[in-house]
Coordinates of C-alpha atoms and ligand atoms in Angstrom, one line a residue:
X1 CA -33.4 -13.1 -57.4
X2 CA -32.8 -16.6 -59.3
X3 CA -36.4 -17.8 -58.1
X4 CA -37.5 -21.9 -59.0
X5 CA -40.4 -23.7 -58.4
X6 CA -39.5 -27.6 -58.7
X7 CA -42.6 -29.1 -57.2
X8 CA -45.6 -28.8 -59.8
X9 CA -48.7 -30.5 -60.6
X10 CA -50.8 -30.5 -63.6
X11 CA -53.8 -31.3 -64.8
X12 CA -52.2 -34.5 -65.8
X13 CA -51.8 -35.2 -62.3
X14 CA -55.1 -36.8 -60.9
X15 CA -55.5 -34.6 -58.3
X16 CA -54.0 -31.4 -60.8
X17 CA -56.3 -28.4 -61.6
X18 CA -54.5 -26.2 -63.6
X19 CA -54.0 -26.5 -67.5
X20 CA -50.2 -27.1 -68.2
X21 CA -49.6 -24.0 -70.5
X22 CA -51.3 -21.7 -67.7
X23 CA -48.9 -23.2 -64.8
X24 CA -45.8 -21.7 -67.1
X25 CA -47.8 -18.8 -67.8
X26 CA -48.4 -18.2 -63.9
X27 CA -44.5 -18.8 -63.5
X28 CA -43.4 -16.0 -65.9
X29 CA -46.2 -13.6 -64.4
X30 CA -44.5 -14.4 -61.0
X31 CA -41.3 -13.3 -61.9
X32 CA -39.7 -17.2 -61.7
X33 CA -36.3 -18.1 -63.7
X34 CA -36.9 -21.8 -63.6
X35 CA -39.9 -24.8 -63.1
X36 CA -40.0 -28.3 -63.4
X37 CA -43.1 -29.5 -63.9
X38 CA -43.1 -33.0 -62.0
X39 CA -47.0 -34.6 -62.2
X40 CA -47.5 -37.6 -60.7
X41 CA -46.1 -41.3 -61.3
X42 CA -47.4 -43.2 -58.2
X43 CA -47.0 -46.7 -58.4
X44 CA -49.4 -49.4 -57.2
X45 CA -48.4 -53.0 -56.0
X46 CA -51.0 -54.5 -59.0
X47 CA -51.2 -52.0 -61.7
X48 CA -49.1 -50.9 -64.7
X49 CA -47.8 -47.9 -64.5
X50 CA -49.8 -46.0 -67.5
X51 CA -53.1 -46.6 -65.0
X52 CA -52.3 -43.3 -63.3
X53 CA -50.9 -41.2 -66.0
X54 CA -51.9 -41.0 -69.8
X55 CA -48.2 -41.4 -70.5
X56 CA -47.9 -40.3 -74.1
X57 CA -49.6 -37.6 -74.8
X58 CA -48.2 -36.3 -71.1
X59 CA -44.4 -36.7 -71.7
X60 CA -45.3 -34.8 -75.5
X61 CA -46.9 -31.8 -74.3
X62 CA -44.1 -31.6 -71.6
X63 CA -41.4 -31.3 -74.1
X64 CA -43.3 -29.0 -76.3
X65 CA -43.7 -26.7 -73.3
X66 CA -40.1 -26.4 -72.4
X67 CA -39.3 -25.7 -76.0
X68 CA -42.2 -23.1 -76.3
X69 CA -41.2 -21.3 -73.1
X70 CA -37.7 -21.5 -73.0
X71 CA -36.5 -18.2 -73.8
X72 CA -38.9 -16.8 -70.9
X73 CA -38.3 -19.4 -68.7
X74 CA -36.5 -22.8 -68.4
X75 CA -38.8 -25.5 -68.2
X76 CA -37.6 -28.9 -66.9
X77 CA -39.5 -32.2 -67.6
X78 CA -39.7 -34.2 -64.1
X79 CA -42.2 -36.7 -62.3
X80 CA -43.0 -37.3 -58.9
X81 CA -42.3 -40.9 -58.2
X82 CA -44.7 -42.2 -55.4
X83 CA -43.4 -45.8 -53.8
X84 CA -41.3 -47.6 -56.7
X85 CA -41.4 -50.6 -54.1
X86 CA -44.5 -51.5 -54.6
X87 CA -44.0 -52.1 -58.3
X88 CA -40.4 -51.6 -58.7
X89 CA -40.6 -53.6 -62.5
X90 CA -43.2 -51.0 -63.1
X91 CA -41.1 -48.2 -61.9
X92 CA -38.5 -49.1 -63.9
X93 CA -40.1 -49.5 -67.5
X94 CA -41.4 -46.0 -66.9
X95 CA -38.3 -44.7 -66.3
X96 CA -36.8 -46.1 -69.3
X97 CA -39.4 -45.2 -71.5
X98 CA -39.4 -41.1 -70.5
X99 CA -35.9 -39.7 -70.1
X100 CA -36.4 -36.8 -68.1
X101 CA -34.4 -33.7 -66.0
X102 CA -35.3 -34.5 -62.5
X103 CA -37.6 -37.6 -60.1
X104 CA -39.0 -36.3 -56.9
X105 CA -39.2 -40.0 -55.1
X106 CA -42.0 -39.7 -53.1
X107 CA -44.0 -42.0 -50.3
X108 CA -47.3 -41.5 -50.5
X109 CA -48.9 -45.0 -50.6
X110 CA -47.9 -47.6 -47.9
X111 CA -49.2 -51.5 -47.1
X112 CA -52.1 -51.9 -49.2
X113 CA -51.7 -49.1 -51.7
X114 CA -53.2 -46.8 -48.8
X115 CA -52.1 -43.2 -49.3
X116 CA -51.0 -41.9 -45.6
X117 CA -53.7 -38.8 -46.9
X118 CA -56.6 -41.6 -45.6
X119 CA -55.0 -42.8 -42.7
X120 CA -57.5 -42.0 -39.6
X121 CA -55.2 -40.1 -37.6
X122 CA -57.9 -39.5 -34.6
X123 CA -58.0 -43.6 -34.5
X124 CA -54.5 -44.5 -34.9
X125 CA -51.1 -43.7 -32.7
X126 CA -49.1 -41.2 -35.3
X127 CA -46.0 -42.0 -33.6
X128 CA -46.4 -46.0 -34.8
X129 CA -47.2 -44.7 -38.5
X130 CA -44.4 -42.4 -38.3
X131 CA -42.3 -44.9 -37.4
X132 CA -43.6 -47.0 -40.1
X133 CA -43.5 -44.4 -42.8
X134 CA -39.7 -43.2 -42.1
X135 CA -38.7 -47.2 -42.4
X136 CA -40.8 -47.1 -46.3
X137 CA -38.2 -43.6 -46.8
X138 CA -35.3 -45.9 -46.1
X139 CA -36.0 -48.6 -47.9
X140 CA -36.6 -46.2 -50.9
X141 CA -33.5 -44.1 -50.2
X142 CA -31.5 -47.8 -50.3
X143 CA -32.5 -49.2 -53.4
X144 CA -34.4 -46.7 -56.2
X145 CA -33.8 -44.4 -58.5
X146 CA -34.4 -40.7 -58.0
X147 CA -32.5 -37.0 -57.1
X148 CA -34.1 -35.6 -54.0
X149 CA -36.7 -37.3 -51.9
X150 CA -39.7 -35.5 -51.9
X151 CA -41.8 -33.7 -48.8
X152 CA -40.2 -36.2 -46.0
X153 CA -42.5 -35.4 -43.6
X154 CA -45.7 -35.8 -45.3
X155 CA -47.7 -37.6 -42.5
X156 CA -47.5 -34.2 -40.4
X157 CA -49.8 -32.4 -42.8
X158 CA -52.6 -35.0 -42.5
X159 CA -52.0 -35.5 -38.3
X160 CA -52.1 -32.1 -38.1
X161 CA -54.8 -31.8 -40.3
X162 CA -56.9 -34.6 -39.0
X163 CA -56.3 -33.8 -35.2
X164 CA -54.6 -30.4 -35.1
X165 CA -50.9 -31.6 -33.4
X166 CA -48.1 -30.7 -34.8
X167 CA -45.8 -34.6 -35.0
X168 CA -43.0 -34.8 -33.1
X169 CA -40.4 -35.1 -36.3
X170 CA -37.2 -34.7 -33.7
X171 CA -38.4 -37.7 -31.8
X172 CA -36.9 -39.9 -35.0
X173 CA -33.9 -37.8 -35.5
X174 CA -31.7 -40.7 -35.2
X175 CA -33.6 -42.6 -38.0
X176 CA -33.7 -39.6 -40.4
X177 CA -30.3 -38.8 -40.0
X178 CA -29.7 -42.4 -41.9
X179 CA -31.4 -41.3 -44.4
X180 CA -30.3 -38.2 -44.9
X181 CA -26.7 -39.6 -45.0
X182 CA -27.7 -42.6 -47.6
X183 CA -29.3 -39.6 -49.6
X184 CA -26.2 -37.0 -49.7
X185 CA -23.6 -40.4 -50.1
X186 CA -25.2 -41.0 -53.2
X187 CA -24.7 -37.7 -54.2
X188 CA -29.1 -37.0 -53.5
X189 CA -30.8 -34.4 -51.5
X190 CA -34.1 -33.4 -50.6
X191 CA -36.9 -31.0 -51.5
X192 CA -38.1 -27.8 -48.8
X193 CA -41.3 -28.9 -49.9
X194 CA -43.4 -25.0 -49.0
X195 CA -47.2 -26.4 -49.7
X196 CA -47.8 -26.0 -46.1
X197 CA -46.9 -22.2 -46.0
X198 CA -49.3 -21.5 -49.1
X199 CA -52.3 -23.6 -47.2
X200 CA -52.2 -26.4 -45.2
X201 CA -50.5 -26.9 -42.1
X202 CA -48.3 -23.3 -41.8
X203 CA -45.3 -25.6 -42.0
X204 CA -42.9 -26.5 -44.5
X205 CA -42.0 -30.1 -44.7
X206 CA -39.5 -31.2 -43.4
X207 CA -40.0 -28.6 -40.7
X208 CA -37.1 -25.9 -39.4
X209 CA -35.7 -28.5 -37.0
X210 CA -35.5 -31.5 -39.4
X211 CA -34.1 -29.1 -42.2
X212 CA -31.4 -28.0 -39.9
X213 CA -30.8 -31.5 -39.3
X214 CA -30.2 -32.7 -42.7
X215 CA -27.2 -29.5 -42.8
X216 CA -26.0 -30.4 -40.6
X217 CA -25.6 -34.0 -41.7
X218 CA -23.9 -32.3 -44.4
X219 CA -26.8 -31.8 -47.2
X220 CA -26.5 -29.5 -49.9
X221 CA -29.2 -30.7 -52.8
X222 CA -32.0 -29.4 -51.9
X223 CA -35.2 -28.2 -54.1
X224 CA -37.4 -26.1 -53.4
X225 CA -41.1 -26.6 -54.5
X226 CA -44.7 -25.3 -53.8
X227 CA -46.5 -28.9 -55.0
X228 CA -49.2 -26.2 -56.4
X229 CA -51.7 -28.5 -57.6
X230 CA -53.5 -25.0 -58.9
X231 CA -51.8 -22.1 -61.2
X232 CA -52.7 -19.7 -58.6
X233 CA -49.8 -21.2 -55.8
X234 CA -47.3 -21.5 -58.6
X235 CA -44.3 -19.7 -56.8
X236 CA -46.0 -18.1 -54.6
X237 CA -43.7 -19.1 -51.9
X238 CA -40.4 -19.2 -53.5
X239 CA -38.4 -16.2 -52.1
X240 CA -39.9 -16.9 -48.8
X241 CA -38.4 -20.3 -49.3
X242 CA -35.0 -19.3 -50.4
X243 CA -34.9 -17.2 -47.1
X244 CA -35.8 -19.6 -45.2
X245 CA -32.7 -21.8 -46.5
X246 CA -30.3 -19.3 -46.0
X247 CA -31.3 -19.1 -42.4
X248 CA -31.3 -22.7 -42.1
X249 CA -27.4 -22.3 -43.2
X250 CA -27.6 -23.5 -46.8
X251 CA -25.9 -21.6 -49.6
X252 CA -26.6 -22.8 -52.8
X253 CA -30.5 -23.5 -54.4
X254 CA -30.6 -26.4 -56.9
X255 CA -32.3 -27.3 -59.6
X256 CA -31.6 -30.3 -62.3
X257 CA -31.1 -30.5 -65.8
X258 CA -30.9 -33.9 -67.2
X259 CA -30.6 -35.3 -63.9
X260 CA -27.8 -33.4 -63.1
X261 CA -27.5 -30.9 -60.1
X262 CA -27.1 -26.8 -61.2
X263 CA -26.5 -24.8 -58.3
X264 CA -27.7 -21.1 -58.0
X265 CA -26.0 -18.9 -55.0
X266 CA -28.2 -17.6 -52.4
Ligands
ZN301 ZN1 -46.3 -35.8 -53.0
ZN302 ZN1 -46.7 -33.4 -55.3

């Protein structure tokens, strides 16, 4: 089995535990065939873009990885891209700066810089910031540059986590169906994003329903990632993803190279 983890933090990442070396290290001890390693890039409406990440010495060590590894394992050089709108100048000189194989765009961060992660779901209506946060997807999907969108449904994990209901997602079928159509138009897809299998909410975002959905819409790029922020969830999850994809009707995993697609039959 062809198995790929394309969702992986670092201790580059702020929130990252694990060393880079011992994240490819816990891939090849898991049996995997292919990573990207894709630590954080979130952008803030009034900072440059080297606040979050020490840029250098980060995009370096990545390349020297991939080389190191990559007769054990192919080692791809990504980011996670959280909100280009809120700095898209920002976004863009990074992007310029550090050619790499793959961008996970991401929303994390909404009005104010406020990740959705300290939103107080007991106080607020989830089905107002929902509807907020799929309007932030759109506008990303419209005008910035990336190759999938990353965990779509990330306000579930924090409703449920905050207040233990599992979101409605179907109620905004209509809205996500645009997207996922801008998405696979532009020749984009989107990431079965398994955190919430490993911990979390028992869920994969976006959930069986929604992932149906974006098939059906006619979607065919799609990742697969854990979003292990510790060495230990590297892969852990990754045939039970690529079964649940071939349920959910898809035939094909994919993984990207230089920005490029590469498709692996399931
Ligand atoms: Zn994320
Ligand atoms: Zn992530």
């Amino acid at each position: 089995m062809f198995l790929t983890d394309d969702h992986l933090h670092t201790s580059f990442s702020f929130d990252g535990k694990a060393q880079p070396e011992a994240v490819c290290r816990a891939a090849i001890e898991r049996g995997l065939s292919e990573i990207t390693l894709t630590d954080h890039m979130d952008i803030f409406s009034d900072k440059p873009y080297t606040y979050i990440l020490d840029c250098d010495r980060w995009y370096v060590t990545m390349k020297e990885l991939a080389e190191k590894y990559g007769n054990e394992l192919r080692v791809h050089v990504g980011i996670e891209l959280g909100q280009p709108q809120c700095n898209p100048g920002e976004a863009r000189a990074f992007l310029e700066k550090y050619p790499l194989d793959f961008i996970i765009g991401s929303v994390h961060n909404m009005e104010n810089d406020i990740d959705v992660f300290d939103y107080d779901f007991k106080a607020l209506d989830y089905r107002q910031v929902y509807a907020n946060y799929v309007r932030w997807l759109k506008e990303l999907a419209l005008g910035y540059d990336f190759d999938i969108m990353g965990h779509v449904t990330y306000p579930s994990r924090y409703i449920y986590a905050q207040t233990g209901v599992k979101a409605d997602v179907m109620a905004l079928r209509e809205q996500f169906a645009e997207i996922f159509k801008i998405l696979i138009e532009s020749g984009r897809g989107i990431e079965l994003n398994l955190s919430g299998l490993a911990r979390g909410q028992g869920d994969t975002m976006p959930e069986g329903d929604l992932l149906r959905l974006y098939r059906e819409c006619g979607g065919e790029i799609i990742t697969l990632g854990s979003d292990a922020h510790v060495a230990e969830q590297v892969g852990s999850v990754a045939a039970r993803g690529q079964e649940l994809l071939k349920a959910a009707g898809f035939k094909y995993i994919t993984y990207f190279e230089g920005r490029k697609p590469q498709f692996v039959k399931i």
